[in-house]
Structure formats: structure tokens, C-alpha cells
């Protein structure tokens, strides 16, 4: 089952969306929200796999809501306006539906979301089972073992991977976000827009810093709560 929420400021549209969702056997509606602020509260309380989202809403638009999310579930935009389609796809939405939406078109979008969800789940399982990955270095694929990593540093279009086994870091051309998606979340944590660290390598934590033996790295405000959560403390 995929847990989903529906967000629309029009009560009739929200009721119709709920009815359509009830016809899809692999969807479980866990929240109906009249605005984006209600949705933020739902997302804080439970894991959601899919969001059905209207765009034109008072206070915080659907697109602004999406941009505010640090970690986005799958999203299907449902709106009366075609003009936002490009903006939606730039935010990596799964599908873009223009009202009124036929049940057939709605189910097609849901099927697409289910396929992506299954693909992500399979990828996550494989990632958790593997203990290494490969990166491109000097026209070769270099194997990097997770347990050898101390920390990772983002440098615009490049990253540095600092290892236990050598004082010379691996430098490869990719984004830190792209590498983060390859790392098992139980073993690594993002502490700053430019840094990912091995949880096992942490020796101590201060409010604005984390120490990996003698190496001190800054902790960004956005990431502090997650860091203190793994330490079992409140930030």
C-alpha cells in the first residue's frame, strides 16, 4: 500500500479526489488537507509516499509548498491551470493533471506513481544490501567501500571522499546530492549543504560542529535536528 495525502482548498474538489483515491486498491488516504500548512503537519507526523496537490491555494501555493520540502514524496499535481506544467516538472513531479480529471487519467497517473514507488523501494533494498559503490575517477570506475568512508565534501560540481585507508581523498565529478542518494541512510548523514559524514566516524557533537577524531566540520541549521536525533538528544 502507498500512503497518500490530498491537498486542495476547494471542499468539493477534495471530496472528489478522496472518492477517486478510494477506487485505487493500492492507495491509502491518510490525510485530507485544505491548505499546505495542514499538509506540513501531516508530513511531520507520519511517512507519506504520494501527495495529490493543488497549486492555487491561499497563503502558500502548491509550488511554494513543494519547494519548502527538504525530502519530497512522489507528487501528482492536480490543477485547473495548464500554465504551471513546466514549473511542476522542474520540481520533479510524477504527473500533472488538469481539472476536470477523468477517472481513467487519474488511475494512469496513480499507476505511474506506483511504478516509481516500487522502483525506489527496490533500489533502496539493493543499496542497503550492498557494502560498496563505484565512482568515475580518471576515466576509470573506482570501487569505494562504505565502511572506508569518513566524510564527503561537496565542491560545486565535484565531491571529495575522505577515506580511512588513505590520506589522499578521492575526487570525482558529481553532485553531493547525487552521491547522497547512493549511500545507505542508516550509515551516513548529511550535516551541511557541503558535508555528509559516516555515522560510525562521529566521536563528539557540539551545537554547531561535529568531530570525526581531530577533524571538525560545521553543522548547518537545517540538518542539526537530524544529527541530534541519531544521538538520541534534542538539538
Coordinates of C-alpha atoms in Angstrom, one line a residue:
X1 CA 0.0 0.0 0.0
X2 CA 1.1 3.6 -0.7
X3 CA 0.2 6.1 1.9
X4 CA -1.1 9.4 0.3
X5 CA -2.5 12.7 1.3
X6 CA -4.8 15.1 -0.7
X7 CA -4.4 18.8 -0.6
X8 CA -6.9 21.2 -2.1
X9 CA -8.6 24.4 -0.8
X10 CA -11.9 23.6 -2.6
X11 CA -14.0 21.2 -0.5
X12 CA -15.8 19.7 -3.5
X13 CA -12.6 19.1 -5.3
X14 CA -11.1 17.5 -2.2
X15 CA -14.1 15.2 -1.8
X16 CA -13.9 14.1 -5.5
X17 CA -10.2 13.4 -5.0
X18 CA -10.9 11.3 -2.0
X19 CA -13.5 9.3 -3.9
X20 CA -11.1 8.7 -6.8
X21 CA -8.4 7.6 -4.4
X22 CA -10.8 5.1 -2.8
X23 CA -11.1 3.4 -6.2
X24 CA -7.4 2.7 -6.4
X25 CA -6.7 -0.5 -4.4
X26 CA -3.0 0.2 -3.6
X27 CA -3.7 3.7 -2.2
X28 CA -4.4 4.5 1.4
X29 CA -5.6 8.1 2.1
X30 CA -4.0 9.2 5.4
X31 CA -4.8 12.9 5.3
X32 CA -7.2 15.4 3.7
X33 CA -5.8 18.9 3.8
X34 CA -7.4 22.2 3.0
X35 CA -4.1 24.0 2.7
X36 CA -0.4 23.4 2.6
X37 CA 0.1 24.2 6.3
X38 CA -2.2 21.3 7.3
X39 CA -0.2 19.1 5.0
X40 CA 3.1 20.1 6.6
X41 CA 1.7 19.0 9.9
X42 CA 0.6 15.6 8.5
X43 CA 4.1 15.1 7.0
X44 CA 5.7 15.7 10.4
X45 CA 3.5 13.1 12.0
X46 CA 3.8 10.2 9.5
X47 CA 5.5 8.9 6.4
X48 CA 3.7 9.7 3.2
X49 CA 4.6 8.1 -0.2
X50 CA 2.4 10.2 -2.5
X51 CA 0.9 13.7 -2.5
X52 CA -2.0 14.8 -4.6
X53 CA -1.6 18.6 -4.7
X54 CA -3.5 21.6 -6.0
X55 CA -1.4 24.6 -7.0
X56 CA -3.6 27.7 -6.5
X57 CA -4.1 27.9 -2.7
X58 CA -4.2 30.9 -0.3
X59 CA -1.2 31.5 2.0
X60 CA 1.2 29.0 0.4
X61 CA 0.8 27.8 -3.1
X62 CA 1.3 24.2 -4.1
X63 CA 4.6 25.0 -5.8
X64 CA 5.9 27.0 -2.9
X65 CA 4.9 24.1 -0.6
X66 CA 6.9 21.7 -2.8
X67 CA 10.0 24.0 -2.8
X68 CA 9.8 24.1 1.1
X69 CA 10.1 20.3 1.5
X70 CA 13.6 19.0 2.3
X71 CA 12.6 15.5 1.4
X72 CA 9.8 15.1 -1.2
X73 CA 7.4 12.1 -1.6
X74 CA 6.1 11.4 -5.0
X75 CA 3.8 14.2 -6.2
X76 CA 0.9 14.4 -8.6
X77 CA -0.2 18.0 -9.3
X78 CA -4.0 18.5 -9.9
X79 CA -4.9 22.0 -11.0
X80 CA -7.2 24.0 -13.2
X81 CA -4.3 25.7 -14.9
X82 CA -2.1 24.3 -17.6
X83 CA 0.4 27.2 -17.4
X84 CA 2.2 25.7 -14.4
X85 CA 3.1 22.4 -16.0
X86 CA 6.8 23.4 -16.7
X87 CA 7.2 24.6 -13.2
X88 CA 5.8 21.4 -11.9
X89 CA 8.1 19.2 -13.9
X90 CA 11.1 21.3 -13.0
X91 CA 10.2 20.2 -9.4
X92 CA 10.3 16.6 -10.5
X93 CA 6.6 15.9 -10.1
X94 CA 5.3 12.5 -11.1
X95 CA 2.4 13.7 -13.2
X96 CA 0.4 16.9 -13.9
X97 CA -3.4 16.6 -14.2
X98 CA -5.6 19.4 -15.4
X99 CA -9.1 19.6 -13.9
X100 CA -11.6 18.2 -14.6
X101 CA -9.7 14.9 -14.4
X102 CA -11.3 11.7 -15.8
X103 CA -11.0 8.6 -13.6
X104 CA -9.1 6.9 -16.4
X105 CA -6.5 9.6 -16.5
X106 CA -6.3 9.7 -12.7
X107 CA -5.6 6.0 -12.5
X108 CA -3.0 6.2 -15.2
X109 CA -1.2 8.8 -13.1
X110 CA -1.5 6.6 -10.0
X111 CA -0.1 3.6 -11.8
X112 CA 2.9 5.7 -12.9
X113 CA 3.4 6.7 -9.2
X114 CA 3.2 3.1 -8.1
X115 CA 5.8 2.0 -10.6
X116 CA 8.2 4.7 -9.4
X117 CA 7.5 3.8 -5.8
X118 CA 8.3 0.2 -6.4
X119 CA 11.5 1.1 -8.3
X120 CA 12.6 3.3 -5.4
X121 CA 11.8 0.6 -2.9
X122 CA 13.8 -1.9 -4.9
X123 CA 16.7 0.5 -5.3
X124 CA 16.7 1.2 -1.6
X125 CA 16.8 -2.5 -0.7
X126 CA 19.7 -3.1 -3.1
X127 CA 21.5 -0.1 -1.7
X128 CA 21.1 -1.4 1.9
X129 CA 22.3 -4.8 1.0
X130 CA 25.4 -3.6 -0.9
X131 CA 28.5 -2.5 1.0
X132 CA 30.2 -0.5 -1.8
X133 CA 29.6 1.6 -4.9
X134 CA 31.6 2.9 -7.8
X135 CA 32.7 6.4 -8.9
X136 CA 34.3 7.7 -12.0
X137 CA 38.0 8.7 -11.4
X138 CA 40.5 9.4 -14.3
X139 CA 38.4 7.6 -16.9
X140 CA 38.0 4.5 -14.6
X141 CA 35.4 3.2 -12.3
X142 CA 36.8 3.1 -8.7
X143 CA 35.3 0.9 -6.1
X144 CA 34.5 2.7 -2.7
X145 CA 33.6 0.6 0.3
X146 CA 31.1 2.3 2.6
X147 CA 33.0 1.3 5.8
X148 CA 36.1 3.1 4.5
X149 CA 34.4 6.5 4.2
X150 CA 34.9 9.1 6.9
X151 CA 33.3 12.1 5.3
X152 CA 32.3 13.5 2.0
X153 CA 32.8 17.2 0.9
X154 CA 30.8 18.9 -1.9
X155 CA 32.7 21.3 -4.1
X156 CA 30.3 22.7 -6.7
X157 CA 30.3 20.1 -9.5
X158 CA 32.8 17.8 -7.7
X159 CA 33.0 15.9 -4.4
X160 CA 35.9 14.8 -2.2
X161 CA 35.5 11.4 -0.5
X162 CA 37.8 11.2 2.5
X163 CA 38.8 7.6 3.4
X164 CA 40.3 5.8 6.4
X165 CA 42.6 3.8 4.1
X166 CA 44.5 6.7 2.5
X167 CA 45.3 10.4 3.3
X168 CA 44.6 11.3 -0.3
X169 CA 40.8 11.9 -0.9
X170 CA 39.0 10.6 -4.0
X171 CA 37.9 13.4 -6.2
X172 CA 35.1 12.8 -8.7
X173 CA 32.7 14.9 -10.8
X174 CA 29.2 14.6 -9.4
X175 CA 26.9 16.4 -7.1
X176 CA 26.8 15.8 -3.3
X177 CA 23.0 15.2 -3.7
X178 CA 23.6 12.6 -6.3
X179 CA 26.1 10.7 -4.1
X180 CA 23.8 11.0 -1.1
X181 CA 21.2 9.1 -2.9
X182 CA 23.6 6.2 -3.3
X183 CA 24.5 6.0 0.4
X184 CA 22.6 3.8 3.0
X185 CA 20.8 6.3 5.3
X186 CA 21.5 4.2 8.3
X187 CA 25.2 4.6 7.9
X188 CA 25.6 8.2 6.6
X189 CA 24.0 11.6 7.5
X190 CA 24.0 15.0 5.8
X191 CA 25.1 17.6 8.3
X192 CA 25.6 20.6 6.0
X193 CA 24.9 21.6 2.4
X194 CA 28.5 20.7 1.7
X195 CA 29.2 17.7 4.0
X196 CA 28.0 14.1 4.5
X197 CA 29.6 12.1 7.3
X198 CA 29.8 8.5 8.4
X199 CA 27.7 8.0 11.5
X200 CA 30.3 5.4 12.8
X201 CA 33.1 8.0 12.5
X202 CA 31.4 10.5 14.8
X203 CA 33.4 11.0 18.0
X204 CA 31.6 14.0 19.5
X205 CA 28.9 16.6 18.7
X206 CA 28.7 20.3 19.7
X207 CA 25.8 22.6 18.8
X208 CA 27.4 23.9 15.6
X209 CA 30.1 21.3 15.0
X210 CA 30.7 17.6 14.7
X211 CA 34.0 15.9 15.3
X212 CA 35.5 12.9 13.5
X213 CA 38.5 12.4 15.7
X214 CA 40.6 15.5 15.1
X215 CA 38.5 16.7 12.1
X216 CA 35.9 19.3 12.9
X217 CA 33.1 20.0 10.5
X218 CA 30.3 22.6 10.7
X219 CA 26.6 21.6 11.2
X220 CA 24.0 23.5 9.2
X221 CA 20.9 24.7 10.9
X222 CA 18.7 22.7 8.6
X223 CA 20.5 19.4 9.5
X224 CA 21.0 19.9 13.2
X225 CA 17.8 18.2 14.3
X226 CA 18.5 15.0 12.3
X227 CA 22.0 14.9 13.7
X228 CA 20.8 15.1 17.3
X229 CA 18.1 12.6 16.6
X230 CA 20.7 9.9 15.8
X231 CA 22.5 10.8 19.0
X232 CA 19.3 10.4 21.0
X233 CA 19.2 14.0 22.1
X234 CA 17.2 17.2 21.3
X235 CA 19.0 19.9 19.4

